[in-house]
Coordinates of C-alpha atoms in Angstrom, one line a residue:
N1 CA 72.1 147.2 153.4
A2 CA 70.7 143.6 153.4
F3 CA 72.9 140.5 153.3
R4 CA 71.4 137.1 152.7
L5 CA 72.9 133.6 152.6
N6 CA 70.2 131.1 151.5
L7 CA 70.1 127.4 151.1
A8 CA 67.0 125.8 149.5
F9 CA 65.9 122.2 149.4
S10 CA 63.0 120.5 147.6
Q11 CA 62.1 116.8 147.5
A12 CA 59.3 115.4 145.4
V13 CA 57.1 113.0 147.4
Y14 CA 54.5 112.1 144.8
A15 CA 54.4 113.0 141.1
G16 CA 51.9 110.5 139.8
G17 CA 54.6 108.3 138.1
R18 CA 56.0 111.2 136.2
L19 CA 59.6 111.0 137.5
A20 CA 59.8 107.2 136.9
A21 CA 58.5 107.7 133.4
Q22 CA 61.1 110.4 132.7
Q23 CA 63.8 108.2 134.0
R24 CA 62.5 105.4 131.7
L25 CA 62.4 107.8 128.8
A26 CA 66.0 108.8 129.4
A27 CA 67.2 105.2 129.7
V28 CA 65.4 104.3 126.4
G29 CA 67.0 107.3 124.7
R30 CA 70.5 106.1 125.8
T31 CA 69.7 102.6 124.5
V32 CA 68.5 103.9 121.2
A33 CA 71.7 106.0 120.8
D34 CA 73.9 103.0 121.6
R35 CA 72.1 100.8 119.1
S36 CA 72.2 103.5 116.4
L37 CA 76.0 103.7 116.9
T38 CA 76.2 99.9 116.5
S39 CA 74.1 100.0 113.4
A40 CA 76.2 102.9 111.9
R41 CA 79.4 101.0 112.6
A42 CA 78.0 97.8 110.9
Q43 CA 77.0 99.8 107.9
L44 CA 80.4 101.4 107.7
V45 CA 82.1 97.9 107.8
L46 CA 79.8 96.7 105.1
D47 CA 80.5 99.8 102.9
A48 CA 84.3 99.3 103.4
T49 CA 84.0 95.6 102.6
Q50 CA 82.1 96.3 99.4
A51 CA 84.6 99.0 98.4
F52 CA 87.5 96.5 99.1
Y53 CA 86.0 93.8 96.8
D54 CA 85.0 96.4 94.2
A55 CA 88.7 97.4 94.1
A56 CA 89.7 93.8 93.8
L57 CA 87.2 93.2 91.0
T58 CA 88.4 96.3 89.1
E59 CA 92.0 95.1 89.5
R60 CA 91.0 91.7 88.1
L61 CA 89.1 93.3 85.2
V62 CA 92.1 95.4 84.3
A63 CA 94.2 92.2 84.1
I64 CA 91.6 90.6 81.9
A65 CA 91.3 93.6 79.6
E66 CA 95.1 93.8 79.3
A67 CA 95.4 90.0 78.6
S68 CA 92.7 90.4 75.9
L69 CA 94.6 93.3 74.4
E70 CA 97.8 91.2 74.3
Q71 CA 95.9 88.4 72.5
A72 CA 94.6 90.9 70.0
E73 CA 98.1 92.3 69.5
A74 CA 99.4 88.8 68.8
I75 CA 96.6 88.2 66.3
V76 CA 97.5 91.4 64.5
A77 CA 101.2 90.5 64.4
Q78 CA 100.3 87.1 63.0
V79 CA 97.9 88.4 60.4
E80 CA 100.3 91.1 59.4
L81 CA 103.0 88.6 58.6
S82 CA 100.6 86.5 56.6
Y83 CA 99.3 89.6 54.7
K84 CA 102.8 90.8 53.9
A85 CA 103.7 87.3 52.7
G86 CA 100.6 87.3 50.5
R87 CA 98.9 84.4 52.3
A88 CA 96.1 86.6 53.8
P89 CA 93.9 89.2 52.3
E90 CA 93.9 92.8 53.4
F91 CA 90.4 92.4 54.8
E92 CA 91.7 89.9 57.5
W93 CA 94.5 92.3 58.4
L94 CA 92.1 95.3 58.8
R95 CA 89.7 93.2 60.8
A96 CA 92.4 92.2 63.2
R97 CA 93.6 95.8 63.6
V98 CA 90.0 97.0 64.3
A99 CA 89.5 94.3 66.9
R100 CA 92.8 95.3 68.5
D101 CA 91.9 99.0 68.5
N102 CA 88.5 98.3 69.9
Q103 CA 90.1 96.6 72.9
R104 CA 92.3 99.5 73.9
P105 CA 89.4 101.8 75.1
N106 CA 88.3 98.9 77.3
V107 CA 91.6 98.8 79.0
I108 CA 91.5 102.6 79.5
R109 CA 88.0 102.4 81.0
A110 CA 88.9 99.5 83.2
K111 CA 91.9 101.4 84.6
A112 CA 89.7 104.5 85.2
N113 CA 87.2 102.3 87.1
R114 CA 90.1 100.9 89.1
T115 CA 91.2 104.4 90.1
F116 CA 87.7 105.3 91.2
A117 CA 87.3 102.1 93.2
Y118 CA 90.6 102.7 95.0
L119 CA 89.7 106.3 95.7
R120 CA 86.4 105.2 97.3
L121 CA 88.3 102.6 99.4
K122 CA 90.8 105.2 100.6
Q123 CA 88.0 107.6 101.5
L124 CA 86.3 105.0 103.7
L125 CA 89.5 103.9 105.3
E126 CA 90.7 107.5 105.7
I127 CA 93.9 106.9 103.7
P128 CA 95.5 109.9 101.9
S129 CA 94.8 109.8 98.2
P130 CA 98.5 109.9 97.1
Q131 CA 99.4 106.9 99.3
A132 CA 99.7 103.7 97.3
V133 CA 97.3 100.9 98.3
T134 CA 97.2 97.3 97.2
V135 CA 94.2 95.0 97.7
A136 CA 95.2 91.5 98.8
A137 CA 92.1 89.6 97.5
E138 CA 92.3 86.7 95.1
L139 CA 89.0 86.4 93.3
D140 CA 90.2 83.5 91.2
D141 CA 90.8 81.3 94.3
A142 CA 89.3 77.9 93.8
T143 CA 88.1 77.7 97.5
L144 CA 87.2 81.4 98.0
E145 CA 87.3 81.3 101.8
P146 CA 85.0 83.8 103.6
P147 CA 86.7 86.9 105.1
V148 CA 88.3 86.1 108.5
R149 CA 86.3 88.9 110.2
F150 CA 83.0 87.2 109.4
A151 CA 84.0 83.5 109.4
S152 CA 82.7 82.7 112.9
R153 CA 79.3 84.4 112.3
L154 CA 78.9 82.7 108.9
A155 CA 79.7 79.4 110.6
L156 CA 76.8 79.9 113.0
V157 CA 74.5 80.9 110.1
A158 CA 75.5 77.8 108.1
A159 CA 74.9 75.5 111.2
A160 CA 71.4 76.8 111.9
P161 CA 70.0 78.9 109.1
A162 CA 66.5 78.5 110.4
N163 CA 67.4 80.4 113.6
Q164 CA 68.1 83.6 111.7
T165 CA 65.1 85.7 112.6
A166 CA 64.3 89.4 112.7
L167 CA 64.0 89.5 116.5
G168 CA 67.7 89.9 117.1
R169 CA 68.2 92.7 114.6
V170 CA 69.2 96.2 115.9
P171 CA 66.4 98.0 113.8
V172 CA 63.8 95.9 115.5
E173 CA 65.2 96.6 118.9
Q174 CA 65.2 100.3 118.1
A175 CA 61.6 100.0 117.1
V176 CA 60.8 98.3 120.4
S177 CA 62.7 101.0 122.3
A178 CA 60.7 103.7 120.4
V179 CA 57.5 102.0 121.6
Q180 CA 58.8 102.0 125.2
A181 CA 59.7 105.7 124.8
R182 CA 56.2 106.6 123.6
E183 CA 54.7 104.6 126.4
A184 CA 56.8 106.6 128.9
A185 CA 55.7 109.9 127.2
L186 CA 52.1 108.9 127.5
R187 CA 52.6 108.1 131.1
I188 CA 54.1 111.5 131.6
A189 CA 51.2 113.2 129.9
K190 CA 48.6 111.3 132.0
S191 CA 50.6 112.1 135.2
Q192 CA 50.0 115.8 134.7
R193 CA 46.4 115.4 135.9
L194 CA 47.6 114.0 139.2
P195 CA 48.7 116.0 142.3
Y196 CA 52.3 116.9 142.6
V197 CA 53.4 116.8 146.3
S198 CA 56.8 118.0 147.4
L199 CA 58.6 118.9 150.7
N200 CA 60.4 122.3 150.8
S201 CA 62.8 123.7 153.1
A202 CA 64.8 127.0 153.1
F203 CA 67.6 128.0 155.5
G204 CA 69.0 131.5 155.5
E205 CA 71.1 133.9 157.4
V206 CA 70.1 137.6 157.2
A207 CA 72.0 140.7 158.3
Y208 CA 71.0 144.4 157.9
A209 CA 74.2 146.1 159.3
G210 CA 76.5 148.2 157.2
L211 CA 79.3 145.8 157.8
P212 CA 77.8 142.8 159.7
G213 CA 79.8 141.1 162.4
F214 CA 79.4 137.6 163.6
D215 CA 76.6 138.5 166.1
D216 CA 74.6 140.5 163.5
W217 CA 73.3 137.5 161.5
R218 CA 69.8 136.3 162.1
T219 CA 68.6 132.8 161.2
N220 CA 65.6 132.3 159.0
W221 CA 64.6 128.6 158.5
T222 CA 61.3 127.4 157.0
V223 CA 60.0 123.9 156.4
G224 CA 56.8 123.1 154.5
A225 CA 55.0 121.0 151.9
S226 CA 53.3 122.0 148.7
V227 CA 50.6 120.3 146.7
Q228 CA 49.9 121.3 143.0
I229 CA 46.7 120.2 141.5
P230 CA 45.7 121.3 137.9
L231 CA 42.1 122.5 138.0
F232 CA 41.6 124.2 134.6
T233 CA 44.2 124.1 131.7
G234 CA 42.0 124.9 128.8
G235 CA 42.2 121.4 127.4
R236 CA 46.0 121.3 127.2
L237 CA 46.3 118.2 129.3
K238 CA 43.7 116.3 127.2
A239 CA 45.5 117.4 124.0
D240 CA 48.8 116.2 125.3
E241 CA 47.3 112.8 126.1
I242 CA 45.8 112.5 122.7
S243 CA 49.0 113.5 121.0
A244 CA 51.0 111.1 123.1
G245 CA 48.5 108.3 122.4
A246 CA 48.8 108.9 118.7
D247 CA 52.6 108.8 118.8
L248 CA 52.4 105.5 120.7
G249 CA 50.1 104.1 118.0
E250 CA 52.4 105.2 115.3
A251 CA 55.4 103.7 117.1
R252 CA 53.7 100.3 117.5
A253 CA 52.8 100.4 113.8
R254 CA 56.4 101.2 112.9
Q255 CA 57.5 98.3 115.1
K256 CA 55.3 95.9 113.3
L257 CA 56.5 97.2 110.0
A258 CA 60.2 96.9 111.1
V259 CA 59.6 93.3 112.1
E260 CA 58.0 92.5 108.7
I261 CA 60.8 94.3 106.8
A262 CA 63.5 92.7 108.9
E263 CA 62.1 89.2 108.3
A264 CA 61.9 89.8 104.6
E265 CA 65.4 91.2 104.5
T266 CA 66.7 88.2 106.5
E267 CA 65.2 85.7 104.1
A268 CA 66.3 87.8 101.1
A269 CA 69.9 88.0 102.3
L270 CA 70.1 84.3 102.9
A271 CA 68.6 83.6 99.5
L272 CA 70.9 86.0 97.8
L273 CA 73.9 84.4 99.5
E274 CA 72.8 81.0 98.3
A275 CA 72.2 82.2 94.8
A276 CA 75.6 84.0 94.7
V277 CA 77.4 80.8 95.9
A278 CA 75.5 78.7 93.3
T279 CA 76.4 81.2 90.5
W280 CA 80.1 81.2 91.6
Q281 CA 80.2 77.4 91.7
A282 CA 78.5 77.2 88.3
S283 CA 81.3 79.3 86.8
A284 CA 84.0 77.1 88.2
G285 CA 84.7 75.1 85.0
T286 CA 83.6 77.8 82.5
V287 CA 86.9 79.6 82.5
E288 CA 88.9 76.4 82.0
Q289 CA 86.6 75.4 79.1
A290 CA 86.7 78.8 77.5
T291 CA 90.5 78.8 77.8
R292 CA 90.7 75.4 76.2
A293 CA 88.4 76.5 73.4
Y294 CA 90.5 79.6 72.8
D295 CA 93.7 77.6 72.6
I296 CA 92.0 75.2 70.1
A297 CA 90.7 78.2 68.0
D298 CA 94.1 79.8 68.0
L299 CA 95.8 76.6 66.9
R300 CA 93.2 76.1 64.2
Y301 CA 93.7 79.6 63.0
R302 CA 97.5 79.2 62.9
E303 CA 97.1 76.1 60.9
G304 CA 94.8 77.8 58.4
I305 CA 91.7 75.6 59.0
S306 CA 89.5 78.3 60.7
T307 CA 88.7 81.9 60.3
Q308 CA 89.7 85.0 62.3
L309 CA 86.0 85.5 63.2
E310 CA 86.1 82.1 65.0
L311 CA 89.2 83.1 66.9
L312 CA 87.8 86.5 67.9
D313 CA 84.6 84.8 69.0
A314 CA 86.6 82.4 71.2
R315 CA 88.5 85.3 72.7
L316 CA 85.3 87.2 73.5
V317 CA 83.9 84.1 75.2
L318 CA 87.0 83.6 77.2
Q319 CA 87.0 87.2 78.4
L320 CA 83.3 87.1 79.3
A321 CA 83.9 83.9 81.3
Q322 CA 86.8 85.4 83.2
V323 CA 84.7 88.5 84.0
N324 CA 81.7 86.5 85.1
R325 CA 83.9 84.4 87.4
A326 CA 85.5 87.5 89.0
Q327 CA 82.1 89.1 89.4
A328 CA 80.6 86.0 91.0
A329 CA 83.4 85.8 93.5
R330 CA 83.0 89.5 94.4
D331 CA 79.2 89.0 94.9
V332 CA 79.8 85.9 97.1
Q333 CA 82.1 87.8 99.4
I334 CA 79.9 90.8 99.8
A335 CA 76.8 88.6 100.3
R336 CA 78.7 86.8 103.1
A337 CA 79.7 90.1 104.7
R338 CA 76.1 91.3 104.6
V339 CA 74.7 88.1 106.2
A340 CA 77.3 88.3 108.9
L341 CA 76.5 91.9 109.6
L342 CA 72.8 91.5 109.1
P343 CA 71.8 91.7 112.9
D344 CA 73.3 95.1 113.2
L345 CA 72.5 96.6 109.8
P346 CA 69.8 99.3 109.4
L347 CA 66.7 98.4 107.5
G348 CA 67.1 98.7 103.7
S349 CA 70.7 97.4 103.7
A350 CA 70.0 93.7 103.1
A351 CA 69.6 93.9 99.3
I352 CA 72.8 93.1 97.4
D353 CA 73.9 96.1 95.3
T354 CA 76.0 94.9 92.4
A355 CA 75.7 98.1 90.4
A356 CA 79.4 99.0 90.7
G357 CA 80.5 95.5 89.7
R358 CA 78.1 95.3 86.8
D359 CA 79.3 98.6 85.5
T360 CA 82.9 97.5 85.6
A361 CA 82.1 94.1 84.1
G362 CA 80.3 95.8 81.2
T363 CA 83.3 98.1 80.7
A364 CA 85.6 95.1 80.4
T365 CA 83.5 93.2 77.9
G366 CA 82.2 96.0 75.8
G367 CA 83.5 96.4 72.3
G368 CA 84.9 92.9 72.1

């Protein structure tokens, strides 16, 4: 029988900078993970904001389509009375009915788009699909205040737009951290050529009795030092250094590219916000003018001094003006959110994507 109780101890004395580089590499990895989490959260906030205003836009487009349908119904009722009284030809009655019937699919499509928009919003907010949700956003507001969540950040941007650079963006910081990680990896690769010195100690109790007693144990304690020096590795160390150097060069190139893309995205986001605000401001009086024009056209038609075609054209212009106004308000709010979240967003998220809004706008105006 042999009974052994051992306690071993080893302490590195010199590793050629390998241990410090490994600690640096671990710290950089933690930093990159934290920044990636921040970036993912910012992207989620932006997606939820866009889904919120897409739902608000579809809600407004449904109201516009329904109002247009009501106007078309009123025209049909008016023309039908005139036709039955013999004051209007059958052609005018048929044209009014066709225009009314063409508006009904627009209402159906607008409601379907609204359903899809709310489903997307519920998905992002983790709300059960059967639960009713109402979007409290007024796209027809004359002031169109920015979302409260982003108001403070937008105020800073408006106060000093020239200070918005790429240096503070999370993707750029991630690229810098990647360079630091590659530098640490190169340092580790080079340190493998240097000696590795360590102190070692082992303490043990040994007994060879069948059932050892207290006096049967013998102490075995050793203290020593070890030095490891690579003499021949078949080119492995050189290959590791070349590979680490190439990775470092790639990381530096990616850092430069990240800075260039971030600078371009920063300027683009600010320019798109300015353009969105200008477009929304330009549409301020369009709806009022289109509404006034439609009222005049309706009065002229009722008095018999204009044609139904003129009235239908005025209604289409009014509908288009209302859609453009709602679309512009939606674009402004999303552009504001993107500018406010820009420092934390990943690369490639700075371009305003209005595809969803444009689709719903086309649905509302098509077939008029």
